[in-house]
XYZ file of C-alpha atoms in Angstrom:
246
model
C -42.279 -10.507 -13.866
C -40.752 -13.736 -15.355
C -41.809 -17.258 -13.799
C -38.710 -18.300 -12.480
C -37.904 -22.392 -12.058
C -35.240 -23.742 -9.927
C -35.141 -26.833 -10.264
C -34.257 -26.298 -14.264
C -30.703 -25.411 -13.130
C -29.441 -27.647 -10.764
C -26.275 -26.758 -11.322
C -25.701 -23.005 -12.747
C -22.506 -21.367 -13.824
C -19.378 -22.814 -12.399
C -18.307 -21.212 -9.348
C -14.309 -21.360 -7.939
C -14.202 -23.110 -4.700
C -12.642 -20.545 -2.220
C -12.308 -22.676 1.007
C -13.784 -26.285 2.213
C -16.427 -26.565 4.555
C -19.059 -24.223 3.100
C -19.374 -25.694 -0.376
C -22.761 -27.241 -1.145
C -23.258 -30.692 -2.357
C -22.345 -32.721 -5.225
C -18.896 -34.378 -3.895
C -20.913 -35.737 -0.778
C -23.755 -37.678 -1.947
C -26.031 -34.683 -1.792
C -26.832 -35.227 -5.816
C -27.361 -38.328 -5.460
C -29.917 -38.162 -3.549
C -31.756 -35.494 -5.323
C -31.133 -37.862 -8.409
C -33.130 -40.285 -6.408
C -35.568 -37.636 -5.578
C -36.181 -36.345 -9.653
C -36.766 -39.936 -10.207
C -39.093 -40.444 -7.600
C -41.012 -38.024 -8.289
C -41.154 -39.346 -12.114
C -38.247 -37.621 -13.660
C -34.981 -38.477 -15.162
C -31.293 -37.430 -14.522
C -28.861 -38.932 -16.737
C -26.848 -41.715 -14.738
C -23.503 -40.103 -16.370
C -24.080 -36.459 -14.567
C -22.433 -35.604 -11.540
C -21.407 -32.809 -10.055
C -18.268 -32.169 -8.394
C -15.005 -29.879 -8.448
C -12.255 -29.848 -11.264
C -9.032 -30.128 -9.726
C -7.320 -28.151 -12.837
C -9.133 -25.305 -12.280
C -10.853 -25.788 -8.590
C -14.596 -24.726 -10.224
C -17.390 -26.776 -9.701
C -20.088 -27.890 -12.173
C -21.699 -30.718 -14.266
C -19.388 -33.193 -15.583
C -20.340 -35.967 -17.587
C -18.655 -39.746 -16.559
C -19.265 -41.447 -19.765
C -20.174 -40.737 -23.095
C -23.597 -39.588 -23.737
C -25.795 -40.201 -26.990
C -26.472 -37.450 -28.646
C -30.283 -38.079 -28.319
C -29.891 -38.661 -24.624
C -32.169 -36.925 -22.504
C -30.180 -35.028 -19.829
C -32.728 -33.982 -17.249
C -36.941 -34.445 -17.150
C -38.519 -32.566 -14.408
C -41.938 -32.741 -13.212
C -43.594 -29.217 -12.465
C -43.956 -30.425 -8.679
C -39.917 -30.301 -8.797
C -39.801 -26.666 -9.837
C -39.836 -23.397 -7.887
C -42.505 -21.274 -9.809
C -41.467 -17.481 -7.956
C -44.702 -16.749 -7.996
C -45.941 -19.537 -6.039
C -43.636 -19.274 -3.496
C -44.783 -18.730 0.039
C -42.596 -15.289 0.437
C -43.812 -13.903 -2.673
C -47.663 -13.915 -1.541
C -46.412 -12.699 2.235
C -44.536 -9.778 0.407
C -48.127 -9.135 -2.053
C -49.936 -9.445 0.915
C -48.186 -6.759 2.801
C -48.802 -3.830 -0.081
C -47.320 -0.819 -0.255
C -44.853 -2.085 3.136
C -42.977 -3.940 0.180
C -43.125 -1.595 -2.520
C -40.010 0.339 -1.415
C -38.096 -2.960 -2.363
C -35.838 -2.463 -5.511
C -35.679 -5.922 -7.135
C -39.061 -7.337 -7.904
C -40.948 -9.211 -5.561
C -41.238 -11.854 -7.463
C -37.291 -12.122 -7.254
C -37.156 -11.519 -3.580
C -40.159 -14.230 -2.577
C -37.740 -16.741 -4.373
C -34.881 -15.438 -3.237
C -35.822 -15.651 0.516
C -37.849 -19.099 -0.395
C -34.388 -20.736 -1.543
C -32.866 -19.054 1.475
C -35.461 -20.826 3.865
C -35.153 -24.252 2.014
C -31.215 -24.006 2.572
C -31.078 -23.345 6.364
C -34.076 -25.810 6.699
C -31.924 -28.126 5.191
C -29.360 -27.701 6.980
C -31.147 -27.593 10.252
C -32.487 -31.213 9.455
C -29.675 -32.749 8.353
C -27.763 -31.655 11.798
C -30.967 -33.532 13.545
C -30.071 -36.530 11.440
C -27.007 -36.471 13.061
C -29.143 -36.438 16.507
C -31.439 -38.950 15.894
C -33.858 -36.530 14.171
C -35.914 -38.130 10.885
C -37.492 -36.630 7.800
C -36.381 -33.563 5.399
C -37.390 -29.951 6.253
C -39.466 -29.720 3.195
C -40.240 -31.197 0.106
C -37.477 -29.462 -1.950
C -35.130 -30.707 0.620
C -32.955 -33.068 -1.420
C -32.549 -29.807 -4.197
C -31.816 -27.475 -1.142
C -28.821 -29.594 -0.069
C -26.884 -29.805 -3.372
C -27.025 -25.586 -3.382
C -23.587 -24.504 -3.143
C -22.969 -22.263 0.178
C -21.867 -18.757 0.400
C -18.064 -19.452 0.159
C -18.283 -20.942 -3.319
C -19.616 -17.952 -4.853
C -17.094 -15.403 -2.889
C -14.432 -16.052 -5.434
C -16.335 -15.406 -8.082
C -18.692 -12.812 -7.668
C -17.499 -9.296 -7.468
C -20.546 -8.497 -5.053
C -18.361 -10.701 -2.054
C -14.847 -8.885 -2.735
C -13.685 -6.541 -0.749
C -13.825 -2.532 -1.805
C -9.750 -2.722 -2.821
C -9.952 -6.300 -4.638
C -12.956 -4.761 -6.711
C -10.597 -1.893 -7.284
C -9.300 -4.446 -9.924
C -12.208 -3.650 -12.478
C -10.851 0.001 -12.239
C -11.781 1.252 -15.957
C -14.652 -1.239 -16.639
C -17.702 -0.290 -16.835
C -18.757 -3.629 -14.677
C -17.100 -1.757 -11.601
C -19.915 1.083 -12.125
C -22.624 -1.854 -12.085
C -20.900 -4.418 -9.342
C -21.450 -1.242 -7.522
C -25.020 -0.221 -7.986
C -26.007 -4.306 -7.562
C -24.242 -4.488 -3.795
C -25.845 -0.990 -2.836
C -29.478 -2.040 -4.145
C -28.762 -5.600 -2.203
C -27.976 -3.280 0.684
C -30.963 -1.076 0.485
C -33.444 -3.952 -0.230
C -31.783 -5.767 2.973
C -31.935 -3.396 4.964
C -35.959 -3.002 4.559
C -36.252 -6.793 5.130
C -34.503 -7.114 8.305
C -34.863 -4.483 10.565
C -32.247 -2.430 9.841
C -33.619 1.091 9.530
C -36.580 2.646 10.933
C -38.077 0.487 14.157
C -36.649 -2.748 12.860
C -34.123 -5.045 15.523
C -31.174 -4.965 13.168
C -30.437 -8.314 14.041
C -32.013 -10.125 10.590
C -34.985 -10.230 12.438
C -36.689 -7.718 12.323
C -38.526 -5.208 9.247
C -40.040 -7.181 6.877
C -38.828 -10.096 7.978
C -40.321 -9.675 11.242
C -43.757 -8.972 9.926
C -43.721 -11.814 7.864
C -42.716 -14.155 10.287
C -39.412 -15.417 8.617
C -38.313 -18.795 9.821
C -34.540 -18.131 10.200
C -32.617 -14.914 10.916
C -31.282 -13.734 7.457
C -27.925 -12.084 7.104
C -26.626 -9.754 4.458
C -24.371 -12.196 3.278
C -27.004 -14.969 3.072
C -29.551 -12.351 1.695
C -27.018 -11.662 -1.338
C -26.016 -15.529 -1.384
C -30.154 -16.187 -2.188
C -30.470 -13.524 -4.527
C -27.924 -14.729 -6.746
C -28.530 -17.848 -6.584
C -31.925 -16.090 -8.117
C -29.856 -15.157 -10.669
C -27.681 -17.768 -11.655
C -30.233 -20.667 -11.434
C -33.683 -19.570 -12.788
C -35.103 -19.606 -16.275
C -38.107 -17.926 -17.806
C -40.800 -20.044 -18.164
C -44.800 -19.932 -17.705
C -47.318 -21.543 -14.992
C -48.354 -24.058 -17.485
C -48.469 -27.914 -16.663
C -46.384 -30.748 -18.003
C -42.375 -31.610 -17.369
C -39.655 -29.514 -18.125
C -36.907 -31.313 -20.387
């Protein structure tokens, strides 16, 4: 299985902004901070990158605010700023528990980050409500990533996975209605073996794997399929090696 880093994709492929109020940051001083964050840390983000919406079109992505030399460097990470999918807390609960977690049809590798990102999102979210109570300090290191993740709503647009059975009824005579198809009911399957749905499991996100593993947060299918293709959109190959990634 491929190492898999985050943090080398801050951004990903534009997604259309549905609704307000579930879109993740970059027009709210969320990138900002995790500008500040890179560069604590030793890294570099181009002062001319933000990210934010385009009213033409309503997507959001990188834009650039001034010119940039063509030698510029964009974006110097250190390795302590990526998400290696192997490394990832969920991915060495899932080894750990065998042949429990074999039934699973993505990787585990996949999965561990998926479920990592998912964990670093609600954790962010979770603190940054306490800020608003008085409450100091991030959930986690990868905090100040976590909260420029776009939510759930900004990928429902875009992603046939999120429409319903009739508006996917669209891709009628394309072979990518065959595949959007297989995707949601392997998302379904693998779901329903984390959280409890089949077999003893609560059914509530709870339970199943996620139970046994001692999951922070209840997980729903929605956020499940939100942190798997967020596994998809914003990972590159890469290797366990040291040094920065540029």
């Amino acid at each position: 299985a491929k190492r898999a880093r985050t943090m080398a994709a801050i951004v990903g492929p534009a997604a259309k902004r549905r609704r307000t109020g579930d879109a993740g940051g970059g027009d709210d001083g969320t990138f900002e901070a995790c500008r500040r964050w890179v560069h604590e840390q030793g890294g570099h983000v181009d002062p001319s990158l933000v990210v934010g919406f385009d009213d033409a079109t309503g997507c959001r992505g990188l834009f650039a605010s001034s010119p940039i030399e063509a030698s510029a460097v964009l974006l110097r990470l250190p390795r302590k700023c990526l998400l290696f999918s192997k490394e990832t807390t969920w991915f060495k609960a899932l080894k750990g528990l065998g042949s429990a977690a074999s039934v699973l049809r993505h990787s585990l590798s996949d999965v561990g980050l998926g479920l990592q990102l998912i964990e670093e999102h609600k954790g962010a979210a979770k603190s940054t409500a306490g800020r608003s109570e008085g409450a100091a300090g991030d959930y986690s290191f990868f905090t100040p990533y976590a909260r420029t993740l776009p939510g759930p709503l900004d990928f429902e647009g875009s992603l046939p996975a999120w429409w319903t059975e009739e508006e996917r009824e669209a891709l009628a005579g394309s072979p990518l209605l065959h595949t959007v198809r297989a995707q949601l009911a392997a998302l379904e399957e693998d779901y329903a073996t984390l959280a409890g749905h089949v077999g003893a499991g609560k059914g509530d996100g709870t339970g199943g794997l996620l139970g046994a593993l001692g999951f922070p947060f209840p997980v729903s299918l929605r956020e499940f399929m939100w942190g798997m293709a967020l596994v998809t959109s914003r990972t590159i190959g890469g290797d366990d090696g040291e040094g920065e990634g540029e």
